[in-house]
mmCIF file of C-alpha atoms and ligand atoms in Angstrom:
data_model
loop_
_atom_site.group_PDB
_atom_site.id
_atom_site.type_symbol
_atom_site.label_atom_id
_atom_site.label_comp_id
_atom_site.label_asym_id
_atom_site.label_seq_id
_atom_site.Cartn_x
_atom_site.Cartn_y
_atom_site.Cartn_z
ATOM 1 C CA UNK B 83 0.000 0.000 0.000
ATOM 2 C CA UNK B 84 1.537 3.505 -1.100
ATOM 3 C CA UNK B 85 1.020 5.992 1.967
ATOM 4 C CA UNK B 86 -1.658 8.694 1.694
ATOM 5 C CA UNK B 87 -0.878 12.345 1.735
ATOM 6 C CA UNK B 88 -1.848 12.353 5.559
ATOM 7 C CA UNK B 89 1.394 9.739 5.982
ATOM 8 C CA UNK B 90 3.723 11.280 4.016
ATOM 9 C CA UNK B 91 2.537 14.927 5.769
ATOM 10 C CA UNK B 92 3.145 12.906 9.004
ATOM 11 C CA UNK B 93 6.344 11.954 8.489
ATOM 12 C CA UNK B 94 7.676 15.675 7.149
ATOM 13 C CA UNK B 95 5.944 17.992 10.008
ATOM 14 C CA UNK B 96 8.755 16.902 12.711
ATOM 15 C CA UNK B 97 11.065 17.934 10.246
ATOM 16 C CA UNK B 98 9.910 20.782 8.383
ATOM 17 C CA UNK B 99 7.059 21.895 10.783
ATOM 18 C CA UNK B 100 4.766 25.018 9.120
ATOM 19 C CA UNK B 101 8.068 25.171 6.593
ATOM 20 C CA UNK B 102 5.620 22.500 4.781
ATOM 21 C CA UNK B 103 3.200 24.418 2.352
ATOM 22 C CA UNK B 104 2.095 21.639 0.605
ATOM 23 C CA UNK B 105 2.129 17.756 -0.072
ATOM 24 C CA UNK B 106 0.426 16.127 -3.410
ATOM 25 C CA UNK B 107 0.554 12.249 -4.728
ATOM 26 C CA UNK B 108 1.019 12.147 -7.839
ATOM 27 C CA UNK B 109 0.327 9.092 -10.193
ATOM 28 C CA UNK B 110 3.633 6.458 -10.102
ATOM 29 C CA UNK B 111 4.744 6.840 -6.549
ATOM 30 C CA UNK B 112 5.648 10.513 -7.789
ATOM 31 C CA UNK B 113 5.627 13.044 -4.570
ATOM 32 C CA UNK B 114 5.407 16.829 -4.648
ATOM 33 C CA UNK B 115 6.575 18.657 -2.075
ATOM 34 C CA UNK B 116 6.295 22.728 -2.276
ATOM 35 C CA UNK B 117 8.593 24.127 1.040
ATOM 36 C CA UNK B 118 8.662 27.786 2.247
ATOM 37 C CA UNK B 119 12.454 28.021 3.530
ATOM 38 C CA UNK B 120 13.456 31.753 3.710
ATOM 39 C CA UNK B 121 16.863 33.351 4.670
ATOM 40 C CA UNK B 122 18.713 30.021 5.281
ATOM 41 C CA UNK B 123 22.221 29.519 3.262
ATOM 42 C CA UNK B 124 22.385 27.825 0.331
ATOM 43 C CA UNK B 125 23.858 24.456 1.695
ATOM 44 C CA UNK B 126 21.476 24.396 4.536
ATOM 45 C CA UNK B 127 18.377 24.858 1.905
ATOM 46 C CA UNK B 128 19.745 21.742 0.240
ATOM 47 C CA UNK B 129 20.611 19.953 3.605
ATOM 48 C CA UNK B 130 17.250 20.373 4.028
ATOM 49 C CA UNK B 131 15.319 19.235 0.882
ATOM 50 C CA UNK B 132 17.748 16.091 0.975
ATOM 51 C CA UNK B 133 16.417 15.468 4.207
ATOM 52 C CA UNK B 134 12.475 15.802 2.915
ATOM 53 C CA UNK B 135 13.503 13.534 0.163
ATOM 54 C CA UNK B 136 15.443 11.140 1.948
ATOM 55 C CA UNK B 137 12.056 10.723 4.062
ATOM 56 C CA UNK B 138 9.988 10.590 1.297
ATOM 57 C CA UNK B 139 11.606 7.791 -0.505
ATOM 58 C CA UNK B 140 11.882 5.534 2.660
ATOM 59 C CA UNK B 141 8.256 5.118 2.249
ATOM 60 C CA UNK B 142 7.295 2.252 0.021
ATOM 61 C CA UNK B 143 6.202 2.159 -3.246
ATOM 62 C CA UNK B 144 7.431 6.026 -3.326
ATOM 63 C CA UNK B 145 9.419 6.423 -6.532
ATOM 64 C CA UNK B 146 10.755 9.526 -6.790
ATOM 65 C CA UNK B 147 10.433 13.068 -5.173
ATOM 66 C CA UNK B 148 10.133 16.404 -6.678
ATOM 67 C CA UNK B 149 10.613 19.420 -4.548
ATOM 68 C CA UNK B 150 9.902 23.023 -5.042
ATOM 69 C CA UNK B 151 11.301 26.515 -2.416
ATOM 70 C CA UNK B 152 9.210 28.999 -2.547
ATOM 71 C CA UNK B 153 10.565 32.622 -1.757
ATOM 72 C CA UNK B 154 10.299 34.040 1.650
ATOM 73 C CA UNK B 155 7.453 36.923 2.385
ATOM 74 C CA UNK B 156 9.342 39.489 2.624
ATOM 75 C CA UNK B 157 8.367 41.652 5.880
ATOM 76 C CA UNK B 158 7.146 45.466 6.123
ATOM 77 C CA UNK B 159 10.015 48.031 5.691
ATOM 78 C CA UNK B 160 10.578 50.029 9.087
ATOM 79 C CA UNK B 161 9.364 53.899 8.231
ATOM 80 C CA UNK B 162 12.441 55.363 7.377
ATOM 81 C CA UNK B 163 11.460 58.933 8.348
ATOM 82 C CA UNK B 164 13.664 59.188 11.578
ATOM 83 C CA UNK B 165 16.900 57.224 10.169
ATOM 84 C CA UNK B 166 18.157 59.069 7.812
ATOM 85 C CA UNK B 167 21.585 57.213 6.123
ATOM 86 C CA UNK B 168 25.057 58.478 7.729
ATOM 87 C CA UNK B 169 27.023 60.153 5.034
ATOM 88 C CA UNK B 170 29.371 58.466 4.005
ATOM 89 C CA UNK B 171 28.778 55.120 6.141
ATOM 90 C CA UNK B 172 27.736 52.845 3.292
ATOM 91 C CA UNK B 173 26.446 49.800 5.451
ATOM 92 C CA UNK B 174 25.671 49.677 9.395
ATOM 93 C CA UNK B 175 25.869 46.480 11.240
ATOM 94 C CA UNK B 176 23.708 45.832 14.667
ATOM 95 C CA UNK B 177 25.173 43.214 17.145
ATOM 96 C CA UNK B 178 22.695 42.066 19.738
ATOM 97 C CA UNK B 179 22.005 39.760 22.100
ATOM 98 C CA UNK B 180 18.748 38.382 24.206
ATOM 99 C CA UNK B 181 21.237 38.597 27.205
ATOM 100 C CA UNK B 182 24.707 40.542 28.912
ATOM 101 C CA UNK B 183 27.576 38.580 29.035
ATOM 102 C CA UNK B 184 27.321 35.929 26.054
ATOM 103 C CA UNK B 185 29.962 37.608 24.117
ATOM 104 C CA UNK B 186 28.466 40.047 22.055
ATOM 105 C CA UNK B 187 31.256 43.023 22.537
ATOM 106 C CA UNK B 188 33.774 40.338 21.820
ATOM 107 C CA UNK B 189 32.436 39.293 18.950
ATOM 108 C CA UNK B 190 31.603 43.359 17.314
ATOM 109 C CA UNK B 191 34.934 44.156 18.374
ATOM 110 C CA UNK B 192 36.782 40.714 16.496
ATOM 111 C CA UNK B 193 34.492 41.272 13.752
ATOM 112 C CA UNK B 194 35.309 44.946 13.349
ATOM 113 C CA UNK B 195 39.407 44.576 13.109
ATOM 114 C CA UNK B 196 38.434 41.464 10.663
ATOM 115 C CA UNK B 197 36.670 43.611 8.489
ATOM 116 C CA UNK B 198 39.701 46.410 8.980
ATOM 117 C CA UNK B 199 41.905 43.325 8.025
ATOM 118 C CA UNK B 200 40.218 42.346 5.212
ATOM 119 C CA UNK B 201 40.956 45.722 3.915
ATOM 120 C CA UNK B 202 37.526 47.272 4.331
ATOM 121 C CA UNK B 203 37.028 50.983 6.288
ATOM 122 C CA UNK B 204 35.546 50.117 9.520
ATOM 123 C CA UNK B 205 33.587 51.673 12.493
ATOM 124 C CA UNK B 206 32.614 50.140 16.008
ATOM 125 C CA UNK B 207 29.326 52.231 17.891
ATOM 126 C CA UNK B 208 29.934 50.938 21.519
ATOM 127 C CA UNK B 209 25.640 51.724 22.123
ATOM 128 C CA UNK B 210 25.849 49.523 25.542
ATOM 129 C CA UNK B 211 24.678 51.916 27.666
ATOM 130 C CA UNK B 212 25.019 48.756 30.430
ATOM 131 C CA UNK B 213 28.425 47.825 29.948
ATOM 132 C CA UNK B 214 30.215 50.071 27.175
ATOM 133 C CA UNK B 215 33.126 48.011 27.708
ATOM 134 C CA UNK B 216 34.536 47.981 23.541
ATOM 135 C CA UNK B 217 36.997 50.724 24.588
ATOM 136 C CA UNK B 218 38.926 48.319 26.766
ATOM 137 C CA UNK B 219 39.119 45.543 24.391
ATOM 138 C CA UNK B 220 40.101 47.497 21.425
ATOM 139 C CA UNK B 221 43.069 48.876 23.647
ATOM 140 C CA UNK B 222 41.747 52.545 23.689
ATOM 141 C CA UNK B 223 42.322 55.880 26.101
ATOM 142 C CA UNK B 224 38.582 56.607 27.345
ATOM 143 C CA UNK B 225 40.153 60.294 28.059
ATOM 144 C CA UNK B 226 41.161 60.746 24.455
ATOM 145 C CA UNK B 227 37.980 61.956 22.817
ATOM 146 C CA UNK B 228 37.830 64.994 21.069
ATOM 147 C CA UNK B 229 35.631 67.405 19.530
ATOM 148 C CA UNK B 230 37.143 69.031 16.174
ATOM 149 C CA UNK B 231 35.580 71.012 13.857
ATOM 150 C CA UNK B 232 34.471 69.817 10.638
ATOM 151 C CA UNK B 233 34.796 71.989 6.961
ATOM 152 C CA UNK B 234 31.589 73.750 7.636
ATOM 153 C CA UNK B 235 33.586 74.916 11.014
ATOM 154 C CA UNK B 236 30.723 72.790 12.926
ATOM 155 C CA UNK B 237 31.744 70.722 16.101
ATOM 156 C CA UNK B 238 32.035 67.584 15.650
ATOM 157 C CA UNK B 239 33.399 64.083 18.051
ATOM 158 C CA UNK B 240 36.037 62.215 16.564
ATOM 159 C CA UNK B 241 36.243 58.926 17.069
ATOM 160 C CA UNK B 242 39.277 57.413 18.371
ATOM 161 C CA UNK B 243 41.042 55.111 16.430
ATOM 162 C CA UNK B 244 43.411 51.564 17.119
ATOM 163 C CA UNK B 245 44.177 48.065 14.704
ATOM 164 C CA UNK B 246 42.537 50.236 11.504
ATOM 165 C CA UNK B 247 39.063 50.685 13.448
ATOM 166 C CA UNK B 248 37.451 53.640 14.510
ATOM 167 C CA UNK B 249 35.378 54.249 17.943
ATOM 168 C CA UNK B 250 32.964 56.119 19.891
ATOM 169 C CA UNK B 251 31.582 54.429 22.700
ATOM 170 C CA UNK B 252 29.141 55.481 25.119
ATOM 171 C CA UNK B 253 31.564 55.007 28.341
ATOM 172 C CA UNK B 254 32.843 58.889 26.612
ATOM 173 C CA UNK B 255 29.847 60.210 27.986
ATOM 174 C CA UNK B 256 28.372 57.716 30.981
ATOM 175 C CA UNK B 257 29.633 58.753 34.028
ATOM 176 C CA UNK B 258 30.611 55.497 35.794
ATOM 177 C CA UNK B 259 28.304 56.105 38.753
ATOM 178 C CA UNK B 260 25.154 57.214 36.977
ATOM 179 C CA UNK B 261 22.591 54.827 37.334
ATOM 180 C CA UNK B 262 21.710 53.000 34.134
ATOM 181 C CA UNK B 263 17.662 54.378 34.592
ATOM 182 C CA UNK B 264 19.196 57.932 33.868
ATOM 183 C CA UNK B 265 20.799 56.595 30.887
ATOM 184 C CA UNK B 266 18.071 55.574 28.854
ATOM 185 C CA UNK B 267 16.504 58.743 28.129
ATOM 186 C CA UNK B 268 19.405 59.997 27.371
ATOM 187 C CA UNK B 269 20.154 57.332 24.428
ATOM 188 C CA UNK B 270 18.663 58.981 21.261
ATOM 189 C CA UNK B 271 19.884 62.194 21.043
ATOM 190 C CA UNK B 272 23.647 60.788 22.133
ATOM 191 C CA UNK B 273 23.554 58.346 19.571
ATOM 192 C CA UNK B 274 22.193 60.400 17.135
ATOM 193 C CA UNK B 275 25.389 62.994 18.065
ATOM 194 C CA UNK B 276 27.586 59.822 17.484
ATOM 195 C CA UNK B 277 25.739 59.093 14.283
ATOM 196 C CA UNK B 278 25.505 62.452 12.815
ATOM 197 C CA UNK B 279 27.911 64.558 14.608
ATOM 198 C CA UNK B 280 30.762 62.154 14.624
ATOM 199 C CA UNK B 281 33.756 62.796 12.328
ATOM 200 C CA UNK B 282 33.387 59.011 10.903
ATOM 201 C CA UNK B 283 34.577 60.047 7.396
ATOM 202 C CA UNK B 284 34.227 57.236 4.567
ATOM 203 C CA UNK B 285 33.034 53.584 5.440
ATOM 204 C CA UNK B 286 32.195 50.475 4.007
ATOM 205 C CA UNK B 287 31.170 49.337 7.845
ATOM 206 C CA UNK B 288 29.822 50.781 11.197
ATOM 207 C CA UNK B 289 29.672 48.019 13.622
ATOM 208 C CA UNK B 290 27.194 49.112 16.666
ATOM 209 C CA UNK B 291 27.200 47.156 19.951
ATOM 210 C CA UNK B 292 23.885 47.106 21.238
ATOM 211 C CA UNK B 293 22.724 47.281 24.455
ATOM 212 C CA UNK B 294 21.500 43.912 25.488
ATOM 213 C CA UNK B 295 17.835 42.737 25.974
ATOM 214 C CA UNK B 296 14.512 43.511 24.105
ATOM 215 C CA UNK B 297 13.668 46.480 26.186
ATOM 216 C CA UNK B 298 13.431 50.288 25.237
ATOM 217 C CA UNK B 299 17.235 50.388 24.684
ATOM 218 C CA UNK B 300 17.378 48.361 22.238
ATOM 219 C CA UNK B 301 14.041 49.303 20.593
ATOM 220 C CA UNK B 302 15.109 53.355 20.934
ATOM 221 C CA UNK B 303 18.795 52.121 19.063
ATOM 222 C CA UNK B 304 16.707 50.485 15.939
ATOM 223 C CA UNK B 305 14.162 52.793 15.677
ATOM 224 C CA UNK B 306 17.254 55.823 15.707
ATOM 225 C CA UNK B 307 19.976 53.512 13.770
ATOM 226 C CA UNK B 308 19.666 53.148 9.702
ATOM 227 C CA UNK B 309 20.223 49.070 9.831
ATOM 228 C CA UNK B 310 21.358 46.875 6.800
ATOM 229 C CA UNK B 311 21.000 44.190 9.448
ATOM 230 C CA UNK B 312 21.557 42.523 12.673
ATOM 231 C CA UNK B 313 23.789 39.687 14.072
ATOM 232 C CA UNK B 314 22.320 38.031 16.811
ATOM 233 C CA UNK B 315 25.040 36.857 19.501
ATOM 234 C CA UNK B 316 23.773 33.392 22.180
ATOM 235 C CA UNK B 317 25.443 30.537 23.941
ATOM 236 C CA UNK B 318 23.806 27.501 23.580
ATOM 237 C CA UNK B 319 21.869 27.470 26.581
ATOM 238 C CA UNK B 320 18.304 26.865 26.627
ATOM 239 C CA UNK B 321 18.069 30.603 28.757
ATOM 240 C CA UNK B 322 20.145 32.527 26.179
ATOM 241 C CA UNK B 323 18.574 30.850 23.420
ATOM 242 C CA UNK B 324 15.303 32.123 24.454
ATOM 243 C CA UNK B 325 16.476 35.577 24.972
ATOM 244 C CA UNK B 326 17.743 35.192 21.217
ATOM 245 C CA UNK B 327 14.413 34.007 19.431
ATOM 246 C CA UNK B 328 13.367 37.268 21.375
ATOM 247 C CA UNK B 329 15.755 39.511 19.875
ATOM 248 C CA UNK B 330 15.356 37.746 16.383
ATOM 249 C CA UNK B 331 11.731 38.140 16.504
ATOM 250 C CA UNK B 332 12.109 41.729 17.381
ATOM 251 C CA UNK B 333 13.984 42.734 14.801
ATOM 252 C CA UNK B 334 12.367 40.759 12.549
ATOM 253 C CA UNK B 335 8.825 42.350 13.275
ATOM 254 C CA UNK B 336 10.677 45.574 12.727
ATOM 255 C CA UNK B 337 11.229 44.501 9.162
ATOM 256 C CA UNK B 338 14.810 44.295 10.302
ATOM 257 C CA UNK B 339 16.673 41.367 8.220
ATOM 258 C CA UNK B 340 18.505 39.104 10.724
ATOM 259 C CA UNK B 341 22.191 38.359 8.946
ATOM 260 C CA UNK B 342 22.566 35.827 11.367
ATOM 261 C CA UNK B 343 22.999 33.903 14.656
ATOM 262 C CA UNK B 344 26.674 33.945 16.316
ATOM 263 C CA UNK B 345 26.670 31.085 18.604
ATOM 264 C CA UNK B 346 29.553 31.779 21.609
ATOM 265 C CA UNK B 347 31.528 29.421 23.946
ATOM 266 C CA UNK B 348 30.265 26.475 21.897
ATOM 267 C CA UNK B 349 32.392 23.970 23.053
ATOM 268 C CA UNK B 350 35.438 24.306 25.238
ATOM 269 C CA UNK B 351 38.978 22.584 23.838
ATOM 270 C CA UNK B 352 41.408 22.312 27.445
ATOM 271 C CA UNK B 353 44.503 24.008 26.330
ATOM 272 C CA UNK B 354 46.474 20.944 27.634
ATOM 273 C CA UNK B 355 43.970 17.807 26.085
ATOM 274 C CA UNK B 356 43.503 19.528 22.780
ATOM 275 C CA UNK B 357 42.165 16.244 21.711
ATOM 276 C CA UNK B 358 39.095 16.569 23.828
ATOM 277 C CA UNK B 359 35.959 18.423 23.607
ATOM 278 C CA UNK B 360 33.402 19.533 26.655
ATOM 279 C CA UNK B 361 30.069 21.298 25.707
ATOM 280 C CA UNK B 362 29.847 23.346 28.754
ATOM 281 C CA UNK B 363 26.665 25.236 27.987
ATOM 282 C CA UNK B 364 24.788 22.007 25.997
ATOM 283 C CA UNK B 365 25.344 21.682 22.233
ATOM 284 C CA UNK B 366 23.690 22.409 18.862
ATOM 285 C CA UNK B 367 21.446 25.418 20.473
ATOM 286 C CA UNK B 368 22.468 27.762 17.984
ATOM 287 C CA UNK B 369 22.239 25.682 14.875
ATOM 288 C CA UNK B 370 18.756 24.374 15.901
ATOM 289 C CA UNK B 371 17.543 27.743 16.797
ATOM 290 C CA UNK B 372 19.009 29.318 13.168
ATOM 291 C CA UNK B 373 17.375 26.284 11.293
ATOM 292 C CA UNK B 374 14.003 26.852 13.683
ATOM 293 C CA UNK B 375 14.080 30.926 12.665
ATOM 294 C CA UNK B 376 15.228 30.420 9.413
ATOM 295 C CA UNK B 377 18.091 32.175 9.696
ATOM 296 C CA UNK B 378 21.761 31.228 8.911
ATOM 297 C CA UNK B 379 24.158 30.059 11.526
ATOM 298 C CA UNK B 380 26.941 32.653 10.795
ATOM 299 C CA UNK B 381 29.535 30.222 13.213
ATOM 300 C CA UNK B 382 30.510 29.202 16.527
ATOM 301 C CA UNK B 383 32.961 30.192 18.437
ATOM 302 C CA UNK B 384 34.734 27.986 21.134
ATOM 303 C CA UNK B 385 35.534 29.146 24.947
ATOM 304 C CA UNK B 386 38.754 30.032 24.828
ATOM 305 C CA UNK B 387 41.353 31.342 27.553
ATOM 306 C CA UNK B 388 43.110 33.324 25.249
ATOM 307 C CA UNK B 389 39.812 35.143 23.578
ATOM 308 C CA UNK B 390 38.925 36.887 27.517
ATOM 309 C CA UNK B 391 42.730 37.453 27.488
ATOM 310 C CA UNK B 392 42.473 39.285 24.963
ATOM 311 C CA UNK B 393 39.618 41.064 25.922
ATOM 312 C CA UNK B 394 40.676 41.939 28.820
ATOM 313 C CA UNK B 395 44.329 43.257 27.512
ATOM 314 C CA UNK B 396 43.004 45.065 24.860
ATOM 315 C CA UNK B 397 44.255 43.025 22.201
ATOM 316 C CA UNK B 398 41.592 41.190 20.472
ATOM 317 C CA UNK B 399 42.298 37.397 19.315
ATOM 318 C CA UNK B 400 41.985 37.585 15.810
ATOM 319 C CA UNK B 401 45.474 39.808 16.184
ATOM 320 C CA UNK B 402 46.725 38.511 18.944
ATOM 321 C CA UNK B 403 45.699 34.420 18.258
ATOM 322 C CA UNK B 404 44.842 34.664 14.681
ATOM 323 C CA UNK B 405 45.141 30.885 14.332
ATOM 324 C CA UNK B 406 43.564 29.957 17.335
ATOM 325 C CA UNK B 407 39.694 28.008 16.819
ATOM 326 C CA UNK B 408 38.397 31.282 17.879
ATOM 327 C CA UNK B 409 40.336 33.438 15.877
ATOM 328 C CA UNK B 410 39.576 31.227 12.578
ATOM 329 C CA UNK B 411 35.895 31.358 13.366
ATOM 330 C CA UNK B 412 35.247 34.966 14.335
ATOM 331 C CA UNK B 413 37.388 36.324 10.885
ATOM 332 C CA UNK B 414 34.774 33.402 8.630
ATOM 333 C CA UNK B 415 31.450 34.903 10.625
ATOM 334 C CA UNK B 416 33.576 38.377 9.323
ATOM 335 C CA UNK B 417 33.975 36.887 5.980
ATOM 336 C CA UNK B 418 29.916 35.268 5.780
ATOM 337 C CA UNK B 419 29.088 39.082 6.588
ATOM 338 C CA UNK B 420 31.332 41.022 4.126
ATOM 339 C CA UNK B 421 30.099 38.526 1.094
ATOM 340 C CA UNK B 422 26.531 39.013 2.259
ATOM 341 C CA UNK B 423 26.248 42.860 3.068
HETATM 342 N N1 ADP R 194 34.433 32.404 23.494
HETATM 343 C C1 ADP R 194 34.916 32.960 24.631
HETATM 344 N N2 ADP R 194 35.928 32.365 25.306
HETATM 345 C C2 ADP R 194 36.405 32.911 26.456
HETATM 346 N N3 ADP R 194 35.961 34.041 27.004
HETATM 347 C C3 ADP R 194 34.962 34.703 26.364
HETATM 348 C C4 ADP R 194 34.396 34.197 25.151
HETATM 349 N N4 ADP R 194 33.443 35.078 24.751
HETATM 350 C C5 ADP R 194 33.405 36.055 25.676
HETATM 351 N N5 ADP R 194 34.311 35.845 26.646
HETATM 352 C C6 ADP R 194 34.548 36.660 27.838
HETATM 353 O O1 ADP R 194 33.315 36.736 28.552
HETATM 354 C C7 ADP R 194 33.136 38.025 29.082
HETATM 355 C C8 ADP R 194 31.842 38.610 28.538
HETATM 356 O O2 ADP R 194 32.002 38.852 27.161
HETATM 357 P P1 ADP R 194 31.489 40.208 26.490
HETATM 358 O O3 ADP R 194 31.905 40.190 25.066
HETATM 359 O O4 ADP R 194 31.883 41.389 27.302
HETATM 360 O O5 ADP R 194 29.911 39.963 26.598
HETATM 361 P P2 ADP R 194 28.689 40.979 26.397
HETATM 362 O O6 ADP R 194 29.181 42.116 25.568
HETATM 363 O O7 ADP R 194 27.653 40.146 25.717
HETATM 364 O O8 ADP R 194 28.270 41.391 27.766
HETATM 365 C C9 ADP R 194 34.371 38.822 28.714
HETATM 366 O O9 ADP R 194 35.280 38.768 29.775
HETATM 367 C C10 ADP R 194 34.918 38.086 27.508
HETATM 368 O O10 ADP R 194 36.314 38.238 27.368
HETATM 369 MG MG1 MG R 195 29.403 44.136 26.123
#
């Protein structure tokens, strides 16, 4: 007996869940299968439709399976009104996370000196009004920011500058006592100044660390910011993860387009057994989470002694480590990013 479109539909919804638009029997053991998979990477599409097919044909008297993608629905545009583009900024870069403390300073900062590597003219926002801590990692005097003027004799912040990537960061203007509840009204109109009033000059990317959660903050910095995208930073706890379909969703219901997840301290490799392998926070969060959101996993980075080293000396890995696991994966998530945007 050849299974009905009710079994084969059985078999598929695990996999595929509402990703499955359609299911029809045609005559000679011939299956259709029509899928809805937007924003996932090319190999992961196919990963996929071999998977559906592979299915399909363990199912007797099933002779062959024909699939067809159909493009994503494409979300409403954000009103544009109060974003206006930063001259001469051509693309700007949101990295955010559901939670503090997953990594996502370590990865804008990594991602911004990969970019500088790469040969591109690059820009870190450190927007964290809850820990602007990018100045430290990128090796940079808090006390050195000035206010030139420009050629229409305006005033004007310059950004300070270290491993070909320029900065402001919040911590310029945050007291270190003021309570963070002061801070957030105070968000738009200094990013705006550090959009619009910033000496930035010419470049291909502006990298802004965003304040973590899916509060005002955040929601203030996307409504002000003029995003090509966002990069999602999570470990692969079941927490964090959460806190990342959050973020993901919230961008995504601003019309936002999600680049990609960044999962952090995937694995940990002990420095003296570099044979052996502990998932410390769980494993495969990140990927499942991409596939479930249909976005692509950008990489995963390992928890590595030498990446908070780096941090914390103001050297960042992919300089000071470049062929450490870390290292290698942060400059391909930089790589992934400078083909797509
Ligand atoms: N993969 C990693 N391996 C080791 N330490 C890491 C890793 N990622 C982040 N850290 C460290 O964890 C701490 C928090 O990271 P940070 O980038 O500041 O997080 P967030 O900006 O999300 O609060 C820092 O001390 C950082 O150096
Ligand atoms: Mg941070």
């Amino acid at each position: 007996m050849p299974p009905t479109v009710a079994d084969i539909t059985a078999h598929l919804q695990p996999l595929m869940g509402d990703r499955l638009q359609q299911v029809q029997l045609k005559d000679n053991g011939i299956v259709a299968l029509t899928l809805s998979l937007p924003a996932v990477p090319a190999t992961e599409r196919d990963r996929l439709i071999d998977r559906c097919k592979k299915t399909v044909l363990a199912l007797p008297e099933i002779r062959d399976v024909w699939v067809r993608v159909n493009a994503p629905a494409v979300a409403d545009p954000v009103p544009t009104d109060s974003r206006q583009p930063v001259p001469g900024v051509r693309h700007i870069i949101a990295v955010s996370s559901g939670k503090g403390g997953v990594g996502k300073s370590t990865v804008a900062v990594n991602l911004a000196v990969s970019l500088a590597d790469q040969g591109f003219q690059v820009g870190i926002l450190d927007a964290d009004i809850y820990g602007p801590n990018v100045p430290v990692m990128l090796g940079m005097d808090l006390a050195k920011v000035a206010v030139i003027k420009n050629e229409r004799g305006e005033d004007v912040v310059k950004p300070a500058f270290n491993y070909g990537v320029k900065m402001l960061s919040m911590a310029f203007l945050i007291e270190r006592d003021q309570p963070v509840t002061w801070r957030g009204p105070m968000l738009n109109g200094m990013i705006r100044q550090f959009l619009y009033q910033a000496a930035w000059g010419t470049l291909d990317y502006l990298i802004v660390d965003m304040p973590p959660g899916t509060g005002d903050a955040q929601l203030t910095l996307v409504q002000a910011v003029p995003l090509a995208g966002a990069i999602i930073v999570t470990t692969p706890q079941n927490v964090s993860l959460l806190d990342a379909r959050k973020g993901l969703k919230m961008f995504q219901n601003l019309g936002l387009p999600v680049l990609g997840i960044v999962e952090n301290m995937s694995y940990f490799i002990p420095p003296d057994r570099p044979d052996r392998q502990y998932d410390i926070f769980g494993s495969g969060g990140g990927s499942k989470t991409a596939l479930e959101l249909e976005v692509p996993l950008l990489g995963c980075i390992p928890l590595e002694i030498q990446l908070r080293e780096g941090g914390d000396r103001g050297v960042p890995i992919v300089l000071s480590h470049p062929t450490s696991a870390s290292a290698q994966a942060l400059r391909q998530i930089a790589q992934r990013i400078a083909h797509t945007v």
